PDB file of C-alpha atoms in Angstrom:
ATOM      1  CA  UNK S 118      53.575   8.039 153.935  1.00  0.00           C
ATOM      2  CA  UNK S 119      56.105   9.995 151.689  1.00  0.00           C
ATOM      3  CA  UNK S 120      57.295  13.786 152.941  1.00  0.00           C
ATOM      4  CA  UNK S 121      55.114  16.318 150.817  1.00  0.00           C
ATOM      5  CA  UNK S 122      57.170  17.135 147.686  1.00  0.00           C
ATOM      6  CA  UNK S 123      59.171  20.480 148.008  1.00  0.00           C
ATOM      7  CA  UNK S 124      58.933  23.410 145.374  1.00  0.00           C
ATOM      8  CA  UNK S 125      61.941  24.871 144.463  1.00  0.00           C
ATOM      9  CA  UNK S 126      61.410  28.137 142.518  1.00  0.00           C
ATOM     10  CA  UNK S 127      62.817  28.313 139.200  1.00  0.00           C
ATOM     11  CA  UNK S 128      66.266  30.001 139.198  1.00  0.00           C
ATOM     12  CA  UNK S 129      66.493  33.728 137.683  1.00  0.00           C
ATOM     13  CA  UNK S 130      67.549  33.876 134.257  1.00  0.00           C
ATOM     14  CA  UNK S 131      69.866  36.545 133.791  1.00  0.00           C
ATOM     15  CA  UNK S 132      71.539  39.390 135.748  1.00  0.00           C
ATOM     16  CA  UNK S 133      69.688  42.475 136.500  1.00  0.00           C
ATOM     17  CA  UNK S 134      70.952  45.498 135.077  1.00  0.00           C
ATOM     18  CA  UNK S 135      72.726  47.446 137.236  1.00  0.00           C
ATOM     19  CA  UNK S 136      74.640  44.542 138.760  1.00  0.00           C
ATOM     20  CA  UNK S 137      77.997  44.011 138.152  1.00  0.00           C
ATOM     21  CA  UNK S 138      79.985  40.754 139.247  1.00  0.00           C
ATOM     22  CA  UNK S 139      83.787  40.659 139.648  1.00  0.00           C
ATOM     23  CA  UNK S 140      85.250  37.435 139.106  1.00  0.00           C
ATOM     24  CA  UNK S 141      89.123  36.478 139.653  1.00  0.00           C
ATOM     25  CA  UNK S 142      89.931  33.319 137.565  1.00  0.00           C
ATOM     26  CA  UNK S 143      92.829  31.297 135.666  1.00  0.00           C
ATOM     27  CA  UNK S 144      92.433  33.427 132.331  1.00  0.00           C
ATOM     28  CA  UNK S 145      92.301  36.880 134.309  1.00  0.00           C
ATOM     29  CA  UNK S 146      89.775  39.341 136.342  1.00  0.00           C
ATOM     30  CA  UNK S 147      86.286  39.060 134.560  1.00  0.00           C
ATOM     31  CA  UNK S 148      83.601  41.520 134.841  1.00  0.00           C
ATOM     32  CA  UNK S 149      80.078  40.025 134.396  1.00  0.00           C
ATOM     33  CA  UNK S 150      77.109  41.892 133.757  1.00  0.00           C
ATOM     34  CA  UNK S 151      73.455  41.352 131.929  1.00  0.00           C
ATOM     35  CA  UNK S 152      75.499  42.090 128.896  1.00  0.00           C
ATOM     36  CA  UNK S 153      77.875  39.661 128.835  1.00  0.00           C
ATOM     37  CA  UNK S 154      81.352  38.723 130.613  1.00  0.00           C
ATOM     38  CA  UNK S 155      84.776  40.761 129.857  1.00  0.00           C
ATOM     39  CA  UNK S 156      87.805  40.171 130.584  1.00  0.00           C
ATOM     40  CA  UNK S 157      89.555  43.221 132.646  1.00  0.00           C
ATOM     41  CA  UNK S 158      92.697  42.021 133.192  1.00  0.00           C
ATOM     42  CA  UNK S 159      94.068  39.162 131.218  1.00  0.00           C
ATOM     43  CA  UNK S 160      96.353  37.251 133.798  1.00  0.00           C
ATOM     44  CA  UNK S 161      95.678  34.814 136.382  1.00  0.00           C
ATOM     45  CA  UNK S 162      94.214  36.333 139.350  1.00  0.00           C
ATOM     46  CA  UNK S 163      93.450  34.704 142.622  1.00  0.00           C
ATOM     47  CA  UNK S 164      91.516  37.568 144.471  1.00  0.00           C
ATOM     48  CA  UNK S 165      89.846  40.707 142.353  1.00  0.00           C
ATOM     49  CA  UNK S 166      87.844  43.687 143.713  1.00  0.00           C
ATOM     50  CA  UNK S 167      86.551  46.725 142.151  1.00  0.00           C
ATOM     51  CA  UNK S 168      86.966  49.752 144.541  1.00  0.00           C
ATOM     52  CA  UNK S 169      84.345  52.548 144.707  1.00  0.00           C
ATOM     53  CA  UNK S 170      86.496  54.610 142.196  1.00  0.00           C
ATOM     54  CA  UNK S 171      86.046  51.933 139.580  1.00  0.00           C
ATOM     55  CA  UNK S 172      90.042  50.969 139.600  1.00  0.00           C
ATOM     56  CA  UNK S 173      90.656  47.122 139.733  1.00  0.00           C
ATOM     57  CA  UNK S 174      92.602  45.866 142.862  1.00  0.00           C
ATOM     58  CA  UNK S 175      93.976  42.431 142.213  1.00  0.00           C
ATOM     59  CA  UNK S 176      96.441  39.563 143.350  1.00  0.00           C
ATOM     60  CA  UNK S 177      97.912  37.811 140.244  1.00  0.00           C
ATOM     61  CA  UNK S 178      98.286  34.621 142.040  1.00  0.00           C
ATOM     62  CA  UNK S 179      99.287  33.294 145.820  1.00  0.00           C
ATOM     63  CA  UNK S 180     102.339  31.781 144.753  1.00  0.00           C
ATOM     64  CA  UNK S 181     102.804  30.431 148.310  1.00  0.00           C
ATOM     65  CA  UNK S 182     100.905  27.402 148.120  1.00  0.00           C
ATOM     66  CA  UNK S 183     101.116  27.003 144.073  1.00  0.00           C
ATOM     67  CA  UNK S 184     104.964  26.728 144.372  1.00  0.00           C
ATOM     68  CA  UNK S 185     105.095  30.169 142.753  1.00  0.00           C
ATOM     69  CA  UNK S 186     107.593  32.675 143.337  1.00  0.00           C
ATOM     70  CA  UNK S 187     107.156  35.443 145.944  1.00  0.00           C
ATOM     71  CA  UNK S 188     107.146  38.177 143.091  1.00  0.00           C
ATOM     72  CA  UNK S 189     104.146  36.529 141.720  1.00  0.00           C
ATOM     73  CA  UNK S 190     102.095  37.849 144.484  1.00  0.00           C
ATOM     74  CA  UNK S 191     102.513  41.616 144.144  1.00  0.00           C
ATOM     75  CA  UNK S 192      99.008  43.471 144.793  1.00  0.00           C
ATOM     76  CA  UNK S 193      98.400  45.606 141.949  1.00  0.00           C
ATOM     77  CA  UNK S 194      96.095  48.282 140.835  1.00  0.00           C
ATOM     78  CA  UNK S 195      94.757  49.320 137.533  1.00  0.00           C
ATOM     79  CA  UNK S 196      92.982  52.750 137.169  1.00  0.00           C
ATOM     80  CA  UNK S 197      92.654  55.336 134.320  1.00  0.00           C
ATOM     81  CA  UNK S 198      96.205  56.145 133.871  1.00  0.00           C
ATOM     82  CA  UNK S 199      97.865  52.899 134.143  1.00  0.00           C
ATOM     83  CA  UNK S 200      98.639  49.672 135.899  1.00  0.00           C
ATOM     84  CA  UNK S 201     100.659  50.017 139.349  1.00  0.00           C
ATOM     85  CA  UNK S 202     101.941  47.566 142.172  1.00  0.00           C
ATOM     86  CA  UNK S 203     100.554  48.932 145.129  1.00  0.00           C
ATOM     87  CA  UNK S 204     102.316  46.281 147.413  1.00  0.00           C
ATOM     88  CA  UNK S 205     105.298  44.429 146.521  1.00  0.00           C
ATOM     89  CA  UNK S 206     106.453  41.029 147.999  1.00  0.00           C
ATOM     90  CA  UNK S 207     110.152  40.957 148.945  1.00  0.00           C
ATOM     91  CA  UNK S 208     112.359  37.908 148.504  1.00  0.00           C
ATOM     92  CA  UNK S 209     110.923  35.038 150.484  1.00  0.00           C
ATOM     93  CA  UNK S 210     107.711  36.822 151.251  1.00  0.00           C
ATOM     94  CA  UNK S 211     104.287  35.761 149.984  1.00  0.00           C
ATOM     95  CA  UNK S 212     101.151  38.154 150.091  1.00  0.00           C
ATOM     96  CA  UNK S 213      97.490  37.549 150.285  1.00  0.00           C
ATOM     97  CA  UNK S 214      94.990  39.886 149.158  1.00  0.00           C
ATOM     98  CA  UNK S 215      92.150  39.746 151.912  1.00  0.00           C
ATOM     99  CA  UNK S 216      89.521  42.407 150.989  1.00  0.00           C
ATOM    100  CA  UNK S 217      89.152  46.263 149.946  1.00  0.00           C
ATOM    101  CA  UNK S 218      86.883  48.974 151.498  1.00  0.00           C
ATOM    102  CA  UNK S 219      85.967  52.653 150.729  1.00  0.00           C
ATOM    103  CA  UNK S 220      87.179  53.586 154.041  1.00  0.00           C
ATOM    104  CA  UNK S 221      85.923  57.172 154.622  1.00  0.00           C
ATOM    105  CA  UNK S 222      84.040  57.620 151.984  1.00  0.00           C
ATOM    106  CA  UNK S 223      86.651  59.087 149.509  1.00  0.00           C
ATOM    107  CA  UNK S 224      89.636  56.630 150.353  1.00  0.00           C
ATOM    108  CA  UNK S 225      89.928  53.081 149.186  1.00  0.00           C
ATOM    109  CA  UNK S 226      91.895  50.527 152.316  1.00  0.00           C
ATOM    110  CA  UNK S 227      93.143  47.428 151.209  1.00  0.00           C
ATOM    111  CA  UNK S 228      93.437  44.859 153.756  1.00  0.00           C
ATOM    112  CA  UNK S 229      96.416  42.200 153.150  1.00  0.00           C
ATOM    113  CA  UNK S 230      99.001  39.984 154.931  1.00  0.00           C
ATOM    114  CA  UNK S 231     102.381  38.886 154.648  1.00  0.00           C
ATOM    115  CA  UNK S 232     103.782  35.496 155.208  1.00  0.00           C
ATOM    116  CA  UNK S 233     107.651  35.098 155.609  1.00  0.00           C
ATOM    117  CA  UNK S 234     109.430  31.597 157.141  1.00  0.00           C
ATOM    118  CA  UNK S 235     109.623  28.178 156.129  1.00  0.00           C
ATOM    119  CA  UNK S 236     110.443  26.467 159.395  1.00  0.00           C
ATOM    120  CA  UNK S 237     108.065  26.102 162.637  1.00  0.00           C
ATOM    121  CA  UNK S 238     110.490  28.412 164.372  1.00  0.00           C
ATOM    122  CA  UNK S 239     110.295  31.128 161.936  1.00  0.00           C
ATOM    123  CA  UNK S 240     107.013  30.687 159.998  1.00  0.00           C
ATOM    124  CA  UNK S 241     104.586  33.908 160.602  1.00  0.00           C
ATOM    125  CA  UNK S 242     101.841  35.858 158.694  1.00  0.00           C
ATOM    126  CA  UNK S 243     101.252  39.430 159.624  1.00  0.00           C
ATOM    127  CA  UNK S 244      97.942  41.404 158.694  1.00  0.00           C
ATOM    128  CA  UNK S 245      98.259  44.778 157.513  1.00  0.00           C
ATOM    129  CA  UNK S 246      95.643  47.818 156.190  1.00  0.00           C
ATOM    130  CA  UNK S 247      96.812  50.120 153.513  1.00  0.00           C
ATOM    131  CA  UNK S 248      95.505  53.508 153.263  1.00  0.00           C
ATOM    132  CA  UNK S 249      95.651  54.561 149.533  1.00  0.00           C
ATOM    133  CA  UNK S 250      94.873  58.301 149.990  1.00  0.00           C
ATOM    134  CA  UNK S 251      97.479  58.795 152.446  1.00  0.00           C
ATOM    135  CA  UNK S 252     100.031  56.189 151.687  1.00  0.00           C
ATOM    136  CA  UNK S 253     100.113  54.796 155.200  1.00  0.00           C
ATOM    137  CA  UNK S 254     100.451  51.407 156.111  1.00  0.00           C
ATOM    138  CA  UNK S 255      99.414  49.908 159.809  1.00  0.00           C
ATOM    139  CA  UNK S 256     100.643  46.794 161.043  1.00  0.00           C
ATOM    140  CA  UNK S 257      97.623  44.997 162.593  1.00  0.00           C
ATOM    141  CA  UNK S 258      99.445  41.664 164.400  1.00  0.00           C
ATOM    142  CA  UNK S 259     100.202  38.127 163.663  1.00  0.00           C
ATOM    143  CA  UNK S 260      97.337  36.032 162.182  1.00  0.00           C
ATOM    144  CA  UNK S 261      99.356  33.180 161.174  1.00  0.00           C
ATOM    145  CA  UNK S 262     102.279  30.991 161.509  1.00  0.00           C
ATOM    146  CA  UNK S 263     103.577  27.349 160.615  1.00  0.00           C
ATOM    147  CA  UNK S 264      99.991  25.308 161.568  1.00  0.00           C
ATOM    148  CA  UNK S 265      97.838  28.261 161.920  1.00  0.00           C
ATOM    149  CA  UNK S 266      96.117  30.978 159.846  1.00  0.00           C
ATOM    150  CA  UNK S 267      92.999  32.528 158.510  1.00  0.00           C
ATOM    151  CA  UNK S 268      90.624  32.305 155.185  1.00  0.00           C
ATOM    152  CA  UNK S 269      90.254  35.100 153.520  1.00  0.00           C
ATOM    153  CA  UNK S 270      89.252  38.201 155.882  1.00  0.00           C
ATOM    154  CA  UNK S 271      86.927  40.602 155.407  1.00  0.00           C
ATOM    155  CA  UNK S 272      87.086  44.678 156.034  1.00  0.00           C
ATOM    156  CA  UNK S 273      84.008  46.599 157.000  1.00  0.00           C
ATOM    157  CA  UNK S 274      84.930  50.146 158.345  1.00  0.00           C
ATOM    158  CA  UNK S 275      86.874  49.589 161.446  1.00  0.00           C
ATOM    159  CA  UNK S 276      85.961  45.948 161.700  1.00  0.00           C
ATOM    160  CA  UNK S 277      87.754  42.893 160.440  1.00  0.00           C
ATOM    161  CA  UNK S 278      86.489  39.859 160.306  1.00  0.00           C
ATOM    162  CA  UNK S 279      86.607  36.192 159.526  1.00  0.00           C
ATOM    163  CA  UNK S 280      87.513  32.503 159.886  1.00  0.00           C
ATOM    164  CA  UNK S 281      90.752  31.376 161.756  1.00  0.00           C
ATOM    165  CA  UNK S 282      92.239  27.955 161.986  1.00  0.00           C
ATOM    166  CA  UNK S 283      95.175  25.843 164.148  1.00  0.00           C
ATOM    167  CA  UNK S 284      95.461  22.517 163.307  1.00  0.00           C
ATOM    168  CA  UNK S 285      92.221  20.939 163.643  1.00  0.00           C
ATOM    169  CA  UNK S 286      90.258  23.371 165.386  1.00  0.00           C
ATOM    170  CA  UNK S 287      88.551  26.925 163.608  1.00  0.00           C
ATOM    171  CA  UNK S 288      87.330  29.958 165.149  1.00  0.00           C
ATOM    172  CA  UNK S 289      85.537  33.393 164.712  1.00  0.00           C
ATOM    173  CA  UNK S 290      88.392  35.709 164.246  1.00  0.00           C
ATOM    174  CA  UNK S 291      86.967  39.628 164.870  1.00  0.00           C
ATOM    175  CA  UNK S 292      89.544  42.533 165.396  1.00  0.00           C
ATOM    176  CA  UNK S 293      88.289  45.976 165.997  1.00  0.00           C
ATOM    177  CA  UNK S 294      90.357  48.398 164.695  1.00  0.00           C
TER     178      UNK S 294
END
């Protein structure tokens, strides 16, 4: 006998009025709401976040794996009053924006990594935490190299979590800051 038929609920139509989704795409950073889709940043974005103060923090492109130049990996912030690069890549460096968190409630904390090197001997990816209120940057340690690294990491308060991989194995990465 055949298994009983599964009933799958119909998908919801539309978004709740108070929901906002930030999307990074080839044609820019979008904000999608029940009222529609608006392009906030009309530049190719690989990762985008809305900070608690309403500003947008985004990475224009990833550069490193797309064959781009390192200056295309800058991390930028658009806030009332203007657009500013908040983390700039030096020549030969590639940045990856991982996450944005509100820190202690009135702060914006940006988690990012910097990759350097082009050979097995000199390749390294370091993880950093930028506190926008104080302007201080903290080096958190090495998270990647020639054949190992992480998927985008997530920051929540003083905890960083994500997936790490090395050649053919993967594992949980968890850091208590």
